[in-house]
């Protein structure tokens, strides 16, 4: 039982979460209020399972409590800036991003894998129910990317799948937040997602790839990565269409 909050602050409001800071006289918490799980195919039990396991390795915040039916999760608030907020050069930030991706991808967790093809079809079905014309256009654009999606589990690692610099807290050690889209998948998708969501230019992207290869000894296929970046752009566009109809 937490004490009565003396201050409530809205930290963020995204596609699948509303995040609040709750301060009591003695404690500081983050309350995540979940939403739109069905639309965005978010498995909250899997999210909590991943976060709990990674918290034991100091890679994610602890989970104090949660209620999947009521749609909330309580975790500690860390008084630390995000990687986006700190004053570092873009190239240094790319190095930290590479180190964080590598640490996630090298972490072993016992969780079931999900299919990207099935998840994408779910998103398209959701869009068809509100705008069939746009869904048809998006489906047509996706068709040439199907061979890429079939490669989803060819090199299975734990992926965050939404690694914005805002999701990397500069604590000691660094902790990563917002694991709702995490799962077992292809590392190139996770790298592509980080490139796109953080709007990295060519020089910063090259630093990210180079540092990632040094740490992991995984040779990044540049052509394949570009294809994954194209898919991430497509996926983000699809999410935007869905979220527009929910707002």
mmCIF file of N, CA, C and O in Angstrom, residues 30-87:
data_model
loop_
_atom_site.group_PDB
_atom_site.id
_atom_site.type_symbol
_atom_site.label_atom_id
_atom_site.label_comp_id
_atom_site.label_asym_id
_atom_site.label_seq_id
_atom_site.Cartn_x
_atom_site.Cartn_y
_atom_site.Cartn_z
ATOM 1 N N UNK A 30 6.307 5.704 -10.579
ATOM 2 C CA UNK A 30 5.737 5.894 -11.907
ATOM 3 C C UNK A 30 4.559 4.939 -12.030
ATOM 4 O O UNK A 30 4.683 3.733 -11.771
ATOM 5 N N UNK A 31 3.421 5.484 -12.413
ATOM 6 C CA UNK A 31 2.222 4.688 -12.661
ATOM 7 C C UNK A 31 1.955 4.697 -14.157
ATOM 8 O O UNK A 31 1.751 5.756 -14.759
ATOM 9 N N UNK A 32 1.989 3.520 -14.736
ATOM 10 C CA UNK A 32 1.673 3.398 -16.158
ATOM 11 C C UNK A 32 0.226 2.937 -16.295
ATOM 12 O O UNK A 32 -0.140 1.880 -15.772
ATOM 13 N N UNK A 33 -0.565 3.733 -16.966
ATOM 14 C CA UNK A 33 -1.955 3.372 -17.228
ATOM 15 C C UNK A 33 -2.040 2.873 -18.660
ATOM 16 O O UNK A 33 -1.814 3.598 -19.617
ATOM 17 N N UNK A 34 -2.340 1.585 -18.785
ATOM 18 C CA UNK A 34 -2.323 0.935 -20.088
ATOM 19 C C UNK A 34 -3.599 1.238 -20.881
ATOM 20 O O UNK A 34 -4.674 1.459 -20.307
ATOM 21 N N UNK A 35 -3.466 1.181 -22.207
ATOM 22 C CA UNK A 35 -4.630 1.361 -23.063
ATOM 23 C C UNK A 35 -4.345 0.763 -24.442
ATOM 24 O O UNK A 35 -3.206 0.563 -24.835
ATOM 25 N N UNK A 36 -5.427 0.455 -25.149
ATOM 26 C CA UNK A 36 -5.387 0.007 -26.546
ATOM 27 C C UNK A 36 -4.581 -1.276 -26.752
ATOM 28 O O UNK A 36 -3.966 -1.471 -27.798
ATOM 29 N N UNK A 37 -4.587 -2.169 -25.752
ATOM 30 C CA UNK A 37 -3.851 -3.427 -25.904
ATOM 31 C C UNK A 37 -4.342 -4.236 -27.092
ATOM 32 O O UNK A 37 -3.554 -4.800 -27.849
ATOM 33 N N UNK A 38 -5.671 -4.284 -27.251
ATOM 34 C CA UNK A 38 -6.232 -5.112 -28.315
ATOM 35 C C UNK A 38 -5.861 -4.566 -29.682
ATOM 36 O O UNK A 38 -5.510 -5.317 -30.596
ATOM 37 N N UNK A 39 -5.915 -3.261 -29.829
ATOM 38 C CA UNK A 39 -5.623 -2.642 -31.128
ATOM 39 C C UNK A 39 -4.168 -2.875 -31.517
ATOM 40 O O UNK A 39 -3.863 -3.252 -32.653
ATOM 41 N N UNK A 40 -3.243 -2.655 -30.566
ATOM 42 C CA UNK A 40 -1.822 -2.734 -30.877
ATOM 43 C C UNK A 40 -1.199 -4.091 -30.516
ATOM 44 O O UNK A 40 0.027 -4.241 -30.556
ATOM 45 N N UNK A 41 -2.055 -5.073 -30.177
ATOM 46 C CA UNK A 41 -1.615 -6.449 -29.915
ATOM 47 C C UNK A 41 -0.531 -6.511 -28.838
ATOM 48 O O UNK A 41 0.484 -7.205 -28.985
ATOM 49 N N UNK A 42 -0.751 -5.790 -27.754
ATOM 50 C CA UNK A 42 0.209 -5.778 -26.649
ATOM 51 C C UNK A 42 -0.203 -6.822 -25.615
ATOM 52 O O UNK A 42 -1.323 -6.794 -25.105
ATOM 53 N N UNK A 43 0.708 -7.737 -25.330
ATOM 54 C CA UNK A 43 0.490 -8.761 -24.310
ATOM 55 C C UNK A 43 1.062 -8.224 -22.994
ATOM 56 O O UNK A 43 2.278 -8.237 -22.777
ATOM 57 N N UNK A 44 0.187 -7.741 -22.116
ATOM 58 C CA UNK A 44 0.665 -7.109 -20.884
ATOM 59 C C UNK A 44 1.332 -8.097 -19.934
ATOM 60 O O UNK A 44 2.283 -7.739 -19.231
ATOM 61 N N UNK A 45 0.851 -9.320 -19.900
ATOM 62 C CA UNK A 45 1.499 -10.312 -19.037
ATOM 63 C C UNK A 45 2.918 -10.590 -19.518
ATOM 64 O O UNK A 45 3.844 -10.742 -18.713
ATOM 65 N N UNK A 46 3.099 -10.641 -20.834
ATOM 66 C CA UNK A 46 4.440 -10.831 -21.380
ATOM 67 C C UNK A 46 5.313 -9.623 -21.076
ATOM 68 O O UNK A 46 6.488 -9.772 -20.694
ATOM 69 N N UNK A 47 4.753 -8.432 -21.221
ATOM 70 C CA UNK A 47 5.491 -7.204 -20.899
ATOM 71 C C UNK A 47 5.995 -7.226 -19.457
ATOM 72 O O UNK A 47 7.172 -6.932 -19.185
ATOM 73 N N UNK A 48 5.105 -7.569 -18.530
ATOM 74 C CA UNK A 48 5.476 -7.597 -17.112
ATOM 75 C C UNK A 48 6.523 -8.679 -16.855
ATOM 76 O O UNK A 48 7.488 -8.467 -16.109
ATOM 77 N N UNK A 49 6.344 -9.823 -17.496
ATOM 78 C CA UNK A 49 7.300 -10.921 -17.327
ATOM 79 C C UNK A 49 8.696 -10.512 -17.773
ATOM 80 O O UNK A 49 9.696 -10.765 -17.081
ATOM 81 N N UNK A 50 8.778 -9.843 -18.924
ATOM 82 C CA UNK A 50 10.070 -9.380 -19.427
ATOM 83 C C UNK A 50 10.666 -8.341 -18.483
ATOM 84 O O UNK A 50 11.848 -8.414 -18.125
ATOM 85 N N UNK A 51 9.848 -7.371 -18.069
ATOM 86 C CA UNK A 51 10.372 -6.302 -17.213
ATOM 87 C C UNK A 51 10.860 -6.860 -15.875
ATOM 88 O O UNK A 51 11.906 -6.440 -15.369
ATOM 89 N N UNK A 52 10.121 -7.806 -15.293
ATOM 90 C CA UNK A 52 10.543 -8.386 -14.022
ATOM 91 C C UNK A 52 11.878 -9.113 -14.163
ATOM 92 O O UNK A 52 12.771 -8.987 -13.314
ATOM 93 N N UNK A 53 12.008 -9.867 -15.253
ATOM 94 C CA UNK A 53 13.240 -10.627 -15.454
ATOM 95 C C UNK A 53 14.424 -9.688 -15.687
ATOM 96 O O UNK A 53 15.513 -9.905 -15.161
ATOM 97 N N UNK A 54 14.199 -8.629 -16.455
ATOM 98 C CA UNK A 54 15.286 -7.691 -16.737
ATOM 99 C C UNK A 54 15.610 -6.818 -15.530
ATOM 100 O O UNK A 54 16.741 -6.362 -15.374
ATOM 101 N N UNK A 55 14.618 -6.572 -14.673
ATOM 102 C CA UNK A 55 14.872 -5.807 -13.449
ATOM 103 C C UNK A 55 15.860 -6.543 -12.551
ATOM 104 O O UNK A 55 16.680 -5.918 -11.867
ATOM 105 N N UNK A 56 15.821 -7.854 -12.558
ATOM 106 C CA UNK A 56 16.758 -8.642 -11.757
ATOM 107 C C UNK A 56 18.192 -8.458 -12.241
ATOM 108 O O UNK A 56 19.141 -8.678 -11.490
ATOM 109 N N UNK A 57 18.318 -8.048 -13.507
ATOM 110 C CA UNK A 57 19.642 -7.809 -14.091
ATOM 111 C C UNK A 57 19.952 -6.310 -14.167
ATOM 112 O O UNK A 57 20.895 -5.910 -14.855
ATOM 113 N N UNK A 58 19.138 -5.497 -13.491
ATOM 114 C CA UNK A 58 19.306 -4.040 -13.443
ATOM 115 C C UNK A 58 19.271 -3.416 -14.834
ATOM 116 O O UNK A 58 19.917 -2.401 -15.083
ATOM 117 N N UNK A 59 18.471 -4.018 -15.728
ATOM 118 C CA UNK A 59 18.330 -3.467 -17.072
ATOM 119 C C UNK A 59 16.986 -2.767 -17.259
ATOM 120 O O UNK A 59 16.809 -1.989 -18.199
ATOM 121 N N UNK A 60 16.056 -3.009 -16.342
ATOM 122 C CA UNK A 60 14.734 -2.389 -16.400
ATOM 123 C C UNK A 60 14.302 -2.023 -14.985
ATOM 124 O O UNK A 60 14.867 -2.521 -14.012
ATOM 125 N N UNK A 61 13.293 -1.150 -14.855
ATOM 126 C CA UNK A 61 12.799 -0.821 -13.513
ATOM 127 C C UNK A 61 12.126 -2.024 -12.853
ATOM 128 O O UNK A 61 11.578 -2.901 -13.541
ATOM 129 N N UNK A 62 12.169 -2.060 -11.543
ATOM 130 C CA UNK A 62 11.423 -3.073 -10.804
ATOM 131 C C UNK A 62 9.928 -2.899 -11.049
ATOM 132 O O UNK A 62 9.453 -1.802 -11.357
ATOM 133 N N UNK A 63 9.198 -3.979 -10.900
ATOM 134 C CA UNK A 63 7.742 -3.928 -10.948
ATOM 135 C C UNK A 63 7.236 -4.077 -9.517
ATOM 136 O O UNK A 63 7.344 -5.150 -8.924
ATOM 137 N N UNK A 64 6.702 -2.994 -8.952
ATOM 138 C CA UNK A 64 6.185 -3.063 -7.591
ATOM 139 C C UNK A 64 4.853 -3.802 -7.551
ATOM 140 O O UNK A 64 4.593 -4.601 -6.664
ATOM 141 N N UNK A 65 4.007 -3.520 -8.513
ATOM 142 C CA UNK A 65 2.687 -4.147 -8.563
ATOM 143 C C UNK A 65 2.077 -3.849 -9.925
ATOM 144 O O UNK A 65 2.506 -2.917 -10.629
ATOM 145 N N UNK A 66 1.080 -4.633 -10.303
ATOM 146 C CA UNK A 66 0.354 -4.372 -11.545
ATOM 147 C C UNK A 66 -0.991 -5.084 -11.499
ATOM 148 O O UNK A 66 -1.209 -5.999 -10.698
ATOM 149 N N UNK A 67 -1.894 -4.654 -12.350
ATOM 150 C CA UNK A 67 -3.197 -5.292 -12.476
ATOM 151 C C UNK A 67 -3.576 -5.267 -13.956
ATOM 152 O O UNK A 67 -3.910 -4.213 -14.501
ATOM 153 N N UNK A 68 -3.472 -6.419 -14.602
ATOM 154 C CA UNK A 68 -3.728 -6.491 -16.043
ATOM 155 C C UNK A 68 -5.189 -6.178 -16.376
ATOM 156 O O UNK A 68 -5.477 -5.568 -17.410
ATOM 157 N N UNK A 69 -6.109 -6.579 -15.499
ATOM 158 C CA UNK A 69 -7.531 -6.320 -15.769
ATOM 159 C C UNK A 69 -7.864 -4.839 -15.647
ATOM 160 O O UNK A 69 -8.595 -4.276 -16.477
ATOM 161 N N UNK A 70 -7.356 -4.192 -14.607
ATOM 162 C CA UNK A 70 -7.598 -2.764 -14.431
ATOM 163 C C UNK A 70 -6.697 -1.917 -15.320
ATOM 164 O O UNK A 70 -6.988 -0.747 -15.565
ATOM 165 N N UNK A 71 -5.583 -2.495 -15.791
ATOM 166 C CA UNK A 71 -4.739 -1.818 -16.753
ATOM 167 C C UNK A 71 -3.752 -0.833 -16.163
ATOM 168 O O UNK A 71 -3.683 0.318 -16.602
ATOM 169 N N UNK A 72 -2.950 -1.283 -15.191
ATOM 170 C CA UNK A 72 -1.937 -0.387 -14.640
ATOM 171 C C UNK A 72 -0.722 -1.164 -14.137
ATOM 172 O O UNK A 72 -0.812 -2.360 -13.850
ATOM 173 N N UNK A 73 0.404 -0.454 -14.058
ATOM 174 C CA UNK A 73 1.651 -1.008 -13.525
ATOM 175 C C UNK A 73 2.340 0.073 -12.711
ATOM 176 O O UNK A 73 2.388 1.233 -13.131
ATOM 177 N N UNK A 74 2.861 -0.315 -11.552
ATOM 178 C CA UNK A 74 3.546 0.624 -10.658
ATOM 179 C C UNK A 74 5.020 0.251 -10.590
ATOM 180 O O UNK A 74 5.368 -0.904 -10.329
ATOM 181 N N UNK A 75 5.884 1.237 -10.819
ATOM 182 C CA UNK A 75 7.319 1.014 -10.783
ATOM 183 C C UNK A 75 7.993 2.231 -10.152
ATOM 184 O O UNK A 75 7.365 3.276 -9.980
ATOM 185 N N UNK A 76 9.271 2.132 -9.792
ATOM 186 C CA UNK A 76 9.945 3.275 -9.167
ATOM 187 C C UNK A 76 10.197 4.393 -10.168
ATOM 188 O O UNK A 76 10.362 4.153 -11.365
ATOM 189 N N UNK A 77 10.235 5.608 -9.668
ATOM 190 C CA UNK A 77 10.651 6.756 -10.473
ATOM 191 C C UNK A 77 12.139 6.971 -10.253
ATOM 192 O O UNK A 77 12.617 6.990 -9.122
ATOM 193 N N UNK A 78 12.870 7.107 -11.354
ATOM 194 C CA UNK A 78 14.310 7.338 -11.256
ATOM 195 C C UNK A 78 14.598 8.799 -11.598
ATOM 196 O O UNK A 78 14.293 9.250 -12.713
ATOM 197 N N UNK A 79 15.190 9.550 -10.681
ATOM 198 C CA UNK A 79 15.495 10.967 -10.932
ATOM 199 C C UNK A 79 16.742 11.111 -11.799
ATOM 200 O O UNK A 79 17.767 11.649 -11.375
ATOM 201 N N UNK A 80 16.650 10.612 -13.005
ATOM 202 C CA UNK A 80 17.791 10.649 -13.923
ATOM 203 C C UNK A 80 17.295 11.072 -15.294
ATOM 204 O O UNK A 80 16.169 10.736 -15.694
ATOM 205 N N UNK A 81 18.105 11.798 -16.039
ATOM 206 C CA UNK A 81 17.695 12.193 -17.391
ATOM 207 C C UNK A 81 17.729 11.001 -18.340
ATOM 208 O O UNK A 81 18.397 9.994 -18.079
ATOM 209 N N UNK A 82 17.032 11.138 -19.433
ATOM 210 C CA UNK A 82 17.117 10.132 -20.480
ATOM 211 C C UNK A 82 18.328 10.424 -21.360
ATOM 212 O O UNK A 82 18.928 11.507 -21.293
ATOM 213 N N UNK A 83 18.683 9.470 -22.200
ATOM 214 C CA UNK A 83 19.778 9.688 -23.142
ATOM 215 C C UNK A 83 19.456 10.855 -24.069
ATOM 216 O O UNK A 83 20.360 11.595 -24.475
ATOM 217 N N UNK A 84 18.186 11.049 -24.372
ATOM 218 C CA UNK A 84 17.781 12.164 -25.217
ATOM 219 C C UNK A 84 18.069 13.501 -24.532
ATOM 220 O O UNK A 84 18.441 14.481 -25.185
ATOM 221 N N UNK A 85 17.933 13.540 -23.217
ATOM 222 C CA UNK A 85 18.026 14.802 -22.476
ATOM 223 C C UNK A 85 19.446 15.203 -22.102
ATOM 224 O O UNK A 85 19.714 16.386 -21.881
ATOM 225 N N UNK A 86 20.356 14.262 -22.012
ATOM 226 C CA UNK A 86 21.702 14.596 -21.545
ATOM 227 C C UNK A 86 22.476 15.377 -22.610
ATOM 228 O O UNK A 86 22.200 15.271 -23.808
ATOM 229 N N UNK A 87 23.440 16.151 -22.133
ATOM 230 C CA UNK A 87 24.264 16.954 -23.042
ATOM 231 C C UNK A 87 25.477 16.133 -23.472
ATOM 232 O O UNK A 87 26.520 16.110 -22.814
#
